[in-house]
Amino acid sequence: MRTISLNGTWKLYGLPQRESGMIHPDRLKDGGPTSLEAEVPGNVELDMQRAGRLEDPYGGSRIGELKKYELYEWWYEKEFETPVPRQGDGRIELIFHGVDCLATYWLNGEELGSSDNMLISQTFDVTGKLKQEGANRLHVRLQSSVLEAMGREYDPSMWAMDYNWAQLWVRKAAHGFGWDIMPRAVSAGLWRDVELAVHRETEIKEPYFYTRSADDKGAWIGALYSVQADPLLFGELTLRIVGTCGTSRFEKCCPVHFSSGNVEFRVDHPHLWWPRGYGAANVYEVRMELRHRDDVLAERTDTFGIRTVELIRSETTSAERPGEFLFKVNGVPIFCKGSNWVPADMFHSKDKARIPHMLDLFAEMNCNIVRVWGGSVYEDHDFFDRCDREGFLVWQDFSLACGLYPQTEEFYAKIREEARFVVRKLRNHPSLALWCGDNEIDQFSLNRGIDPALNRISREVLPAVVSQCDPYRPYLPSSPYLSPGFWEKKDLSLLPEEHLWGPRDYYKSKYYTESKMHFVSEIGYHGCPDVESIKRFIDADHLWPWQDNEQWAIHASDPIGTKGTWGYRIGLMANQIKELFGEVPDRLEDFALASQISQAEAKKFFVEMTRLKKWRRTGIIWWNMIDGWPQFSDAVVDYYFNKKLAFQYLQNVHRDLCVMIDEPSDWHVRVVLSNDTLEEKRGTYRVWDADSGETLLEGPFVSAVNGNIELGRIRISHSDQRMLLIRWTVDGQTYGNHYLLGFPAFSLEKYKGWLKHLGGSMPSGSVMEMGKSRE
């Protein structure tokens, strides 16, 4: 197959849908709306901004200017030449890899069909429909998602957040209708590539690779294959499969008797794929050849990682009957440390440029798991290819979040089609560890007093697709999953896996420290961007004060402002500052710094409280790495790629080998060495007082393998307020951490002095320079 890109410059027409009367592209020539240049991939708002018809919606209150365009329809137009035919060419397909959202397609005035899902590709067979001479004309009409949703019926079993009801019927990234982490931007556009695919008469279609069992000595792997060839040749054809990864190589040949088949074979001493920290993320290059005697009729190259993945989980957990929520890779327990993946941008055509730099942050943080949140889009192969190479496990939510969706046969069919497409597309990636039915829908069912087991989408439709199309990968109905055993008692302490949000008060409150869960898949704490970033998205006359500040609330993110659902978030951030320091600073610079310290200490503590209880706790996926638009949020890197203080603090406690200090007990604190690798590690460590320089504990260590050991104890008093500094050296490298001893309120001025011991400097008018990165 060869592809011809149709990206680049198109024409774009926009007009209010209820006034348009446009039903066919020929009407565009008869006094229709004025066109402007559009870039594909793109979003209509970005095209209007380039044309001077719209101000930058990322700053100030200007996001509100997008509201009127929710009721528009948009027409895309492109002329292109027919590809020059080559010997062996077969059918030609027109592929739209991402269309937002309700679309009708015409080629040379002939309607090709329609689509209603932003989240999957749309493919049309155009064999024989392209002109032999002259340019082809392609048109795409995008209709209003909001008007479509208004025409639907809503049942008592359905529910959504106040301004998100349109998400329930329209298969579009839910965050676009407004969220607590993203603005309301009900966009439209051809947001991913558009291309022609010219197929060959003889082809090997995309195979499905899987691992039945694997260890260092050997692995049983298999491939489900499909081929397109002359039916008269079946029985005379051979499929040759050759895989290479470094010094490891396997080869298998099998006869081809039919257009589809399955082959399984053993690989001796394979190079296994491991999550980061547990071994190399080995990826095989697999070449397949379809041969007729000595002739190669078709060939293709794919990648594949040999590994098994399991999720060992119980329905409930309790002190009397401890449960489990544990990932195993190649039979080995994996302690998970990572972050939630949220929308890369409010306009998804910008994702491709941002994603590599975003994944750089996950690598720099030493994450070994990424949870792709269900309120966004499904990421493309470039995202998963990078996760394959980096050793990131990917927890993939289906794109369903925070709403009770239609329980109708029509909607089940939509989700079934979407899931089947996505599972078949992504299933060969070794990084993909889990399919999860949705984000928090079980929790929303509980809030409405509806048994989550009645949700046929997560209990029947999605698991059926996964078991049919990807049977060697685990499935979880919801995050958090509320099992029938939970429903009997409705006690949240029974959940093995939980989102720890709660009141978001003092980060060492009982809500956090006494939780019984095994795996934390969401937890967060607010932190201000640095002052220079704030000045980029808040107008000068709204920079200060934070109280009753509409622009701060809009960037909190609330589509209404201070009176909206999420308007309280700025006050929450101020309260978290007061909780730690006893007062809220009256200068923007000090407010931003105090907020970043509060966030950094909280998130560091969340990771430590999880690692210190290994294996009673088995992982944490905190919320979140980076923003998808400029805002005040739980992210540790702002939209402009400037790192907050929390990034460094989390980086310290994400080390594979980490020395940490536990909370006081019996007049002492424990000093603990945690090792999240399969190797014994030897080194030295030291703990000392930041103010006096007094050494409190030091010595050599020999670590456990994939476990924790206590290095010693330090005598303390609860009345102290001290910063304890930690350093350890292993394999010739020195690393650091710290522990904040004592109860609030701490002195902000004193903490500024401690920051200097942690490697930062304090430039005037800004937070720590060590938080600076690139845009």
Tab-separated table of C-alpha atoms in Angstrom, residues 118-513:
chain	number	residue	atom	x	y	z
A	118	MET	CA	-14.602	12.194	16.163
A	119	LEU	CA	-12.672	9.398	17.855
A	120	ILE	CA	-12.140	6.916	14.999
A	121	SER	CA	-11.063	6.993	11.368
A	122	GLN	CA	-13.505	7.072	8.451
A	123	THR	CA	-12.685	5.129	5.286
A	124	PHE	CA	-14.403	5.216	1.892
A	125	ASP	CA	-13.715	3.004	-1.100
A	126	VAL	CA	-13.271	5.401	-4.039
A	127	THR	CA	-12.076	2.855	-6.593
A	128	GLY	CA	-13.425	3.965	-9.964
A	129	LYS	CA	-14.710	7.273	-8.571
A	130	LEU	CA	-11.614	9.385	-9.250
A	131	LYS	CA	-11.322	11.391	-12.471
A	132	GLN	CA	-9.041	10.134	-15.190
A	133	GLU	CA	-8.358	13.718	-16.256
A	134	GLY	CA	-8.549	16.979	-14.344
A	135	ALA	CA	-8.761	17.682	-10.644
A	136	ASN	CA	-11.042	15.882	-8.204
A	137	ARG	CA	-13.190	17.975	-5.876
A	138	LEU	CA	-13.621	16.810	-2.272
A	139	HIS	CA	-16.104	18.361	0.155
A	140	VAL	CA	-16.806	17.686	3.826
A	141	ARG	CA	-19.725	19.244	5.670
A	142	LEU	CA	-19.474	19.403	9.485
A	143	GLN	CA	-22.715	20.058	11.352
A	144	SER	CA	-23.240	21.419	14.854
A	145	SER	CA	-22.717	18.853	17.590
A	146	VAL	CA	-24.773	20.943	20.008
A	147	LEU	CA	-27.780	21.111	17.676
A	148	GLU	CA	-27.509	17.368	17.099
A	149	ALA	CA	-27.526	16.747	20.851
A	150	MET	CA	-30.515	19.057	21.319
A	151	GLY	CA	-32.524	16.859	18.971
A	152	ARG	CA	-32.039	13.767	21.132
A	153	GLU	CA	-34.174	12.316	23.927
A	154	TYR	CA	-32.818	12.038	27.458
A	155	ASP	CA	-33.961	9.384	29.920
A	156	PRO	CA	-34.028	9.476	33.745
A	157	SER	CA	-31.181	6.953	33.749
A	158	MET	CA	-28.902	9.527	32.045
A	159	TRP	CA	-26.889	12.254	33.738
A	160	ALA	CA	-23.998	14.632	33.117
A	161	MET	CA	-22.368	17.692	34.663
A	162	ASP	CA	-24.346	20.901	34.231
A	163	TYR	CA	-22.929	22.032	30.890
A	164	ASN	CA	-21.853	18.614	29.583
A	165	TRP	CA	-25.134	16.970	28.599
A	166	ALA	CA	-24.305	17.143	24.898
A	167	GLN	CA	-21.428	14.705	25.524
A	168	LEU	CA	-23.906	11.893	26.221
A	169	TRP	CA	-25.118	11.369	22.648
A	170	VAL	CA	-22.288	12.874	20.586
A	171	ARG	CA	-19.145	10.769	20.145
A	172	LYS	CA	-16.711	13.585	20.632
A	173	ALA	CA	-13.973	14.180	23.209
A	174	ALA	CA	-16.087	14.963	26.259
A	175	HIS	CA	-13.759	17.629	27.664
A	176	GLY	CA	-14.663	19.900	24.731
A	177	PHE	CA	-18.020	20.649	26.326
A	178	GLY	CA	-16.228	21.990	29.412
A	179	TRP	CA	-14.450	20.265	32.284
A	180	ASP	CA	-12.613	21.081	35.490
A	181	ILE	CA	-9.306	20.730	33.613
A	182	MET	CA	-10.223	22.063	30.164
A	183	PRO	CA	-12.252	24.974	28.790
A	184	ARG	CA	-15.493	24.701	26.863
A	185	ALA	CA	-14.350	24.626	23.242
A	186	VAL	CA	-16.905	22.763	21.129
A	187	SER	CA	-14.633	22.754	18.125
A	188	ALA	CA	-14.918	21.324	14.610
A	189	GLY	CA	-12.355	20.340	12.023
A	190	LEU	CA	-10.408	17.728	10.141
A	191	TRP	CA	-8.089	17.249	13.091
A	192	ARG	CA	-5.986	14.332	11.860
A	193	ASP	CA	-4.475	13.404	8.508
A	194	VAL	CA	-6.481	12.968	5.317
A	195	GLU	CA	-4.998	10.654	2.702
A	196	LEU	CA	-5.567	8.348	-0.226
A	197	ALA	CA	-4.440	4.755	0.267
A	198	VAL	CA	-3.652	2.834	-2.905
A	199	HIS	CA	-3.694	-0.859	-2.089
A	200	ARG	CA	-1.916	-3.649	-3.927
A	201	GLU	CA	-3.742	-6.532	-5.524
A	202	THR	CA	-1.791	-8.836	-3.203
A	203	GLU	CA	-1.318	-7.705	0.412
A	204	ILE	CA	-0.667	-8.891	3.939
A	205	LYS	CA	-3.202	-7.115	6.100
A	206	GLU	CA	-2.371	-5.940	9.609
A	207	PRO	CA	-1.686	-9.005	11.796
A	208	TYR	CA	-2.434	-9.487	15.488
A	209	PHE	CA	0.579	-10.580	17.534
A	210	TYR	CA	0.215	-12.016	21.020
A	211	THR	CA	2.221	-13.718	23.766
A	212	ARG	CA	0.820	-16.862	25.406
A	213	SER	CA	3.627	-17.317	27.950
A	214	ALA	CA	7.063	-15.837	28.464
A	215	ASP	CA	10.159	-16.008	30.635
A	216	ASP	CA	13.897	-15.662	30.057
A	217	LYS	CA	14.191	-19.229	28.797
A	218	GLY	CA	11.439	-19.205	26.235
A	219	ALA	CA	8.169	-17.732	25.032
A	220	TRP	CA	5.181	-18.969	23.095
A	221	ILE	CA	3.955	-16.309	20.721
A	222	GLY	CA	1.388	-16.251	17.967
A	223	ALA	CA	0.094	-14.258	15.040
A	224	LEU	CA	-3.363	-14.018	13.538
A	225	TYR	CA	-2.872	-13.044	9.902
A	226	SER	CA	-4.992	-12.138	6.891
A	227	VAL	CA	-3.871	-11.904	3.287
A	228	GLN	CA	-5.374	-10.723	0.042
A	229	ALA	CA	-4.291	-12.817	-2.943
A	230	ASP	CA	-5.530	-14.714	-5.964
A	231	PRO	CA	-7.786	-17.476	-4.499
A	232	LEU	CA	-6.319	-19.967	-6.975
A	233	LEU	CA	-2.951	-19.643	-5.243
A	234	PHE	CA	-4.100	-20.665	-1.772
A	235	GLY	CA	-2.409	-23.910	-0.832
A	236	GLU	CA	0.680	-22.915	-2.809
A	237	LEU	CA	1.471	-19.840	-0.713
A	238	THR	CA	3.827	-19.616	2.263
A	239	LEU	CA	3.976	-16.997	5.001
A	240	ARG	CA	7.479	-16.331	6.344
A	241	ILE	CA	7.798	-14.468	9.648
A	242	VAL	CA	11.190	-13.159	10.799
A	243	GLY	CA	11.647	-11.204	14.031
A	244	THR	CA	14.814	-9.492	15.216
A	245	CYS	CA	15.707	-7.593	18.388
A	246	GLY	CA	19.393	-7.052	18.972
A	247	THR	CA	21.029	-10.490	19.055
A	248	SER	CA	17.695	-12.308	19.340
A	249	ARG	CA	16.100	-13.693	16.190
A	250	PHE	CA	13.203	-15.980	15.373
A	251	GLU	CA	11.864	-17.340	12.093
A	252	LYS	CA	8.731	-19.285	11.239
A	253	CYS	CA	7.294	-20.418	7.901
A	254	CYS	CA	3.789	-21.771	7.486
A	255	PRO	CA	1.600	-22.755	4.531
A	256	VAL	CA	-1.283	-20.446	3.660
A	257	HIS	CA	-4.441	-22.381	2.799
A	258	PHE	CA	-6.974	-19.585	3.272
A	259	SER	CA	-7.201	-15.796	3.416
A	260	SER	CA	-6.848	-15.893	7.251
A	261	GLY	CA	-5.016	-18.139	9.638
A	262	ASN	CA	-3.187	-18.393	12.942
A	263	VAL	CA	0.318	-19.601	13.720
A	264	GLU	CA	1.959	-20.193	17.113
A	265	PHE	CA	5.573	-21.061	17.833
A	266	ARG	CA	8.263	-20.981	20.516
A	267	VAL	CA	11.041	-18.392	20.746
A	268	ASP	CA	14.065	-19.537	22.737
A	269	HIS	CA	15.754	-17.075	25.091
A	270	PRO	CA	13.670	-14.097	23.973
A	271	HIS	CA	14.498	-10.497	24.689
A	272	LEU	CA	11.459	-9.692	26.821
A	273	TRP	CA	9.685	-6.334	26.960
A	274	TRP	CA	9.783	-4.874	30.473
A	275	PRO	CA	8.330	-1.740	32.071
A	276	ARG	CA	10.823	0.991	32.920
A	277	GLY	CA	13.007	0.046	35.872
A	278	TYR	CA	12.396	-3.684	35.576
A	279	GLY	CA	14.447	-4.332	32.461
A	280	ALA	CA	14.851	-3.228	28.857
A	281	ALA	CA	11.793	-2.311	26.790
A	282	ASN	CA	12.788	-4.679	24.000
A	283	VAL	CA	10.810	-4.350	20.765
A	284	TYR	CA	11.171	-6.806	17.890
A	285	GLU	CA	11.008	-5.768	14.262
A	286	VAL	CA	8.854	-8.405	12.590
A	287	ARG	CA	9.022	-8.858	8.831
A	288	MET	CA	6.324	-10.911	7.100
A	289	GLU	CA	6.617	-12.179	3.523
A	290	LEU	CA	3.875	-13.818	1.456
A	291	ARG	CA	5.714	-16.119	-0.945
A	292	HIS	CA	4.733	-18.180	-3.955
A	293	ARG	CA	7.573	-20.598	-4.479
A	294	ASP	CA	10.636	-18.313	-4.740
A	295	ASP	CA	8.682	-15.124	-5.431
A	296	VAL	CA	7.792	-12.606	-2.728
A	297	LEU	CA	4.278	-11.403	-3.604
A	298	ALA	CA	3.775	-9.099	-0.612
A	299	GLU	CA	5.640	-8.010	2.486
A	300	ARG	CA	5.216	-5.782	5.515
A	301	THR	CA	7.138	-4.848	8.665
A	302	ASP	CA	5.628	-4.372	12.136
A	303	THR	CA	6.876	-4.140	15.712
A	304	PHE	CA	6.049	-6.441	18.596
A	305	GLY	CA	7.112	-6.868	22.214
A	306	ILE	CA	7.257	-10.314	23.781
A	307	ARG	CA	5.685	-10.048	27.205
A	308	THR	CA	2.705	-11.152	29.257
A	309	VAL	CA	0.619	-8.728	31.297
A	310	GLU	CA	-1.867	-9.526	34.051
A	311	LEU	CA	-4.011	-7.486	36.402
A	312	ILE	CA	-4.465	-9.420	39.646
A	313	ARG	CA	-7.428	-7.831	41.392
A	314	SER	CA	-10.123	-8.601	43.910
A	315	GLU	CA	-13.680	-7.276	43.948
A	316	THR	CA	-13.237	-5.707	47.408
A	317	THR	CA	-10.617	-5.353	50.130
A	318	SER	CA	-10.751	-5.019	53.917
A	319	ALA	CA	-8.589	-5.493	56.990
A	320	GLU	CA	-10.227	-8.842	57.598
A	321	ARG	CA	-9.989	-10.029	53.994
A	322	PRO	CA	-7.194	-8.106	52.238
A	323	GLY	CA	-7.675	-7.882	48.500
A	324	GLU	CA	-5.367	-6.979	45.676
A	325	PHE	CA	-4.868	-4.706	42.677
A	326	LEU	CA	-1.547	-5.595	41.124
A	327	PHE	CA	-0.006	-5.529	37.664
A	328	LYS	CA	2.304	-8.386	36.745
A	329	VAL	CA	4.500	-8.369	33.659
A	330	ASN	CA	6.181	-11.634	32.654
A	331	GLY	CA	4.967	-13.010	35.979
A	332	VAL	CA	6.786	-10.318	37.998
A	333	PRO	CA	4.926	-7.879	40.303
A	334	ILE	CA	5.339	-4.304	39.061
A	335	PHE	CA	5.174	-1.335	41.411
A	336	CYS	CA	3.590	1.413	39.308
A	337	LYS	CA	4.540	5.098	39.445
A	338	GLY	CA	3.118	7.476	36.881
A	339	SER	CA	0.731	10.201	35.883
A	340	ASN	CA	-2.605	10.637	34.177
A	341	TRP	CA	-2.538	11.643	30.514
A	342	VAL	CA	-5.043	14.404	29.794
A	343	PRO	CA	-5.824	16.238	26.512
A	344	ALA	CA	-2.655	17.545	24.891
A	345	ASP	CA	-4.528	20.638	23.719
A	346	MET	CA	-8.072	21.955	23.570
A	347	PHE	CA	-7.665	21.890	19.768
A	348	HIS	CA	-6.574	18.369	18.978
A	349	SER	CA	-4.945	19.190	15.653
A	350	LYS	CA	-2.127	20.640	17.794
A	351	ASP	CA	-1.601	17.343	19.649
A	352	LYS	CA	0.919	15.836	17.264
A	353	ALA	CA	3.411	18.655	17.793
A	354	ARG	CA	3.009	18.681	21.587
A	355	ILE	CA	2.968	14.961	22.378
A	356	PRO	CA	6.708	14.210	21.911
A	357	HIS	CA	7.660	16.953	24.379
A	358	MET	CA	4.953	15.795	26.790
A	359	LEU	CA	6.287	12.247	26.707
A	360	ASP	CA	9.780	13.628	27.320
A	361	LEU	CA	8.440	14.748	30.705
A	362	PHE	CA	7.207	11.244	31.548
A	363	ALA	CA	10.626	9.822	30.684
A	364	GLU	CA	12.439	12.518	32.655
A	365	MET	CA	10.142	11.778	35.617
A	366	ASN	CA	10.982	8.051	35.365
A	367	CYS	CA	7.317	7.057	35.110
A	368	ASN	CA	6.577	3.433	34.325
A	369	ILE	CA	2.823	3.849	33.772
A	370	VAL	CA	0.607	6.346	31.937
A	371	ARG	CA	-3.168	6.361	32.363
A	372	VAL	CA	-4.938	7.749	29.282
A	373	TRP	CA	-8.013	9.414	30.750
A	374	GLY	CA	-11.442	8.706	29.281
A	375	GLY	CA	-12.574	12.300	28.724
A	376	SER	CA	-10.241	12.799	25.781
A	377	VAL	CA	-9.347	11.201	22.448
A	378	TYR	CA	-7.572	7.925	21.722
A	379	GLU	CA	-3.930	8.699	21.019
A	380	ASP	CA	-2.336	7.577	17.761
A	381	HIS	CA	0.453	5.123	17.009
A	382	ASP	CA	3.217	7.705	17.517
A	383	PHE	CA	2.188	8.006	21.171
A	384	PHE	CA	2.139	4.245	21.689
A	385	ASP	CA	5.347	3.684	19.708
A	386	ARG	CA	7.126	6.029	22.116
A	387	CYS	CA	5.559	4.303	25.136
A	388	ASP	CA	6.731	0.960	23.698
A	389	ARG	CA	10.316	2.223	23.504
A	390	GLU	CA	10.302	3.989	26.880
A	391	GLY	CA	8.839	1.104	28.861
A	392	PHE	CA	5.666	2.933	29.884
A	393	LEU	CA	2.718	0.707	30.719
A	394	VAL	CA	-0.406	2.312	29.239
A	395	TRP	CA	-3.703	2.115	31.104
A	396	GLN	CA	-6.205	2.981	28.370
A	397	ASP	CA	-9.673	4.205	29.278
A	398	PHE	CA	-12.333	3.963	26.639
A	399	SER	CA	-13.540	7.489	25.824
A	400	LEU	CA	-16.387	7.599	28.296
A	401	ALA	CA	-16.188	9.790	31.404
A	402	CYS	CA	-18.194	11.332	34.224
A	403	GLY	CA	-21.667	10.825	32.787
A	404	LEU	CA	-24.435	8.256	32.611
A	405	TYR	CA	-24.687	7.495	28.902
A	406	PRO	CA	-27.684	6.257	26.879
A	407	GLN	CA	-28.669	2.659	27.551
A	408	THR	CA	-30.135	2.013	24.105
A	409	GLU	CA	-29.375	-0.434	21.320
A	410	GLU	CA	-28.487	2.482	19.027
A	411	PHE	CA	-25.840	3.755	21.435
A	412	TYR	CA	-24.512	0.267	22.168
A	413	ALA	CA	-23.937	-0.132	18.429
A	414	LYS	CA	-22.016	3.175	18.293
A	415	ILE	CA	-19.763	2.156	21.170
A	416	ARG	CA	-19.288	-1.353	19.789
A	417	GLU	CA	-18.103	0.061	16.445
A	418	GLU	CA	-15.794	2.554	18.148
A	419	ALA	CA	-14.294	0.000	20.532
A	420	ARG	CA	-13.745	-2.548	17.815
A	421	PHE	CA	-11.875	0.012	15.712
A	422	VAL	CA	-9.699	1.241	18.601
A	423	VAL	CA	-8.873	-2.188	20.005
A	424	ARG	CA	-7.889	-3.574	16.617
A	425	LYS	CA	-5.801	-0.477	15.899
A	426	LEU	CA	-3.779	-0.424	19.136
A	427	ARG	CA	-3.627	-4.041	20.289
A	428	ASN	CA	-0.125	-4.824	18.951
A	429	HIS	CA	1.594	-2.333	21.243
A	430	PRO	CA	3.400	-4.055	24.138
A	431	SER	CA	3.026	-0.928	26.270
A	432	LEU	CA	-0.769	-1.290	26.252
A	433	ALA	CA	-1.441	-3.005	29.581
A	434	LEU	CA	-5.147	-2.504	30.316
A	435	TRP	CA	-8.437	-1.660	28.693
A	436	CYS	CA	-10.664	0.208	31.147
A	437	GLY	CA	-14.352	0.700	30.422
A	438	ASP	CA	-14.605	4.321	31.531
A	439	ASN	CA	-13.603	7.024	33.983
A	440	GLU	CA	-15.681	7.353	37.189
A	441	ILE	CA	-19.004	6.296	35.699
A	442	ASP	CA	-19.485	3.659	38.405
A	443	GLN	CA	-18.891	6.445	40.921
A	444	PHE	CA	-21.440	8.674	39.188
A	445	SER	CA	-23.936	5.803	39.252
A	446	LEU	CA	-23.413	5.494	42.998
A	447	ASN	CA	-23.972	9.238	43.411
A	448	ARG	CA	-27.317	8.864	41.581
A	449	GLY	CA	-28.349	5.762	43.527
A	450	ILE	CA	-28.216	3.545	40.413
A	451	ASP	CA	-26.572	0.123	40.514
A	452	PRO	CA	-23.455	0.326	38.270
A	453	ALA	CA	-24.066	-3.272	37.197
A	454	LEU	CA	-26.992	-1.974	35.111
A	455	ASN	CA	-24.534	-0.189	32.806
A	456	ARG	CA	-24.500	-2.580	29.861
A	457	ILE	CA	-21.810	-0.528	28.097
A	458	SER	CA	-19.083	-1.380	30.608
A	459	ARG	CA	-20.499	-4.744	31.717
A	460	GLU	CA	-21.436	-6.269	28.349
A	461	VAL	CA	-20.575	-4.260	25.225
A	462	LEU	CA	-16.948	-3.347	25.920
A	463	PRO	CA	-15.770	-6.590	27.558
A	464	ALA	CA	-17.273	-8.525	24.655
A	465	VAL	CA	-15.248	-6.470	22.165
A	466	VAL	CA	-12.034	-6.851	24.188
A	467	SER	CA	-12.469	-10.607	24.618
A	468	GLN	CA	-13.217	-10.957	20.913
A	469	CYS	CA	-10.462	-8.711	19.508
A	470	ASP	CA	-7.739	-8.712	22.195
A	471	PRO	CA	-8.191	-11.759	24.451
A	472	TYR	CA	-4.675	-11.662	25.959
A	473	ARG	CA	-5.026	-8.278	27.656
A	474	PRO	CA	-6.962	-7.516	30.886
A	475	TYR	CA	-10.157	-5.462	31.097
A	476	LEU	CA	-11.461	-3.387	34.015
A	477	PRO	CA	-15.101	-2.217	33.844
A	478	SER	CA	-14.571	1.246	35.365
A	479	SER	CA	-12.090	3.288	37.359
A	480	PRO	CA	-12.796	3.012	40.194
A	481	TYR	CA	-14.747	-0.212	39.687
A	482	LEU	CA	-17.697	-0.705	42.059
A	483	SER	CA	-18.282	-4.441	42.165
A	484	PRO	CA	-21.464	-6.276	43.227
A	485	GLY	CA	-19.683	-7.021	46.514
A	486	PHE	CA	-19.169	-3.299	47.046
A	487	TRP	CA	-22.765	-2.488	46.101
A	488	GLU	CA	-24.094	-4.661	48.894
A	489	LYS	CA	-22.412	-2.463	51.544
A	490	LYS	CA	-21.700	0.790	49.655
A	491	ASP	CA	-18.573	1.357	51.729
A	492	LEU	CA	-15.836	3.189	49.789
A	493	SER	CA	-13.157	1.767	52.070
A	494	LEU	CA	-13.772	-1.588	50.360
A	495	LEU	CA	-12.383	-0.393	47.023
A	496	PRO	CA	-9.028	-1.940	46.019
A	497	GLU	CA	-8.442	0.846	43.473
A	498	GLU	CA	-9.584	4.394	44.137
A	499	HIS	CA	-9.465	8.025	43.042
A	500	LEU	CA	-8.405	9.909	46.186
A	501	TRP	CA	-9.879	13.382	45.777
A	502	GLY	CA	-12.025	13.955	48.851
A	503	PRO	CA	-11.975	17.369	50.572
A	504	ARG	CA	-8.440	18.197	49.327
A	505	ASP	CA	-7.577	19.584	52.734
A	506	TYR	CA	-4.213	19.146	54.497
A	507	TYR	CA	-2.351	16.578	52.447
A	508	LYS	CA	-1.512	14.513	55.549
A	509	SER	CA	-5.106	14.361	56.772
A	510	LYS	CA	-6.745	11.046	57.658
A	511	TYR	CA	-8.518	10.989	54.292
A	512	TYR	CA	-5.159	10.309	52.662
A	513	THR	CA	-3.235	8.468	55.364
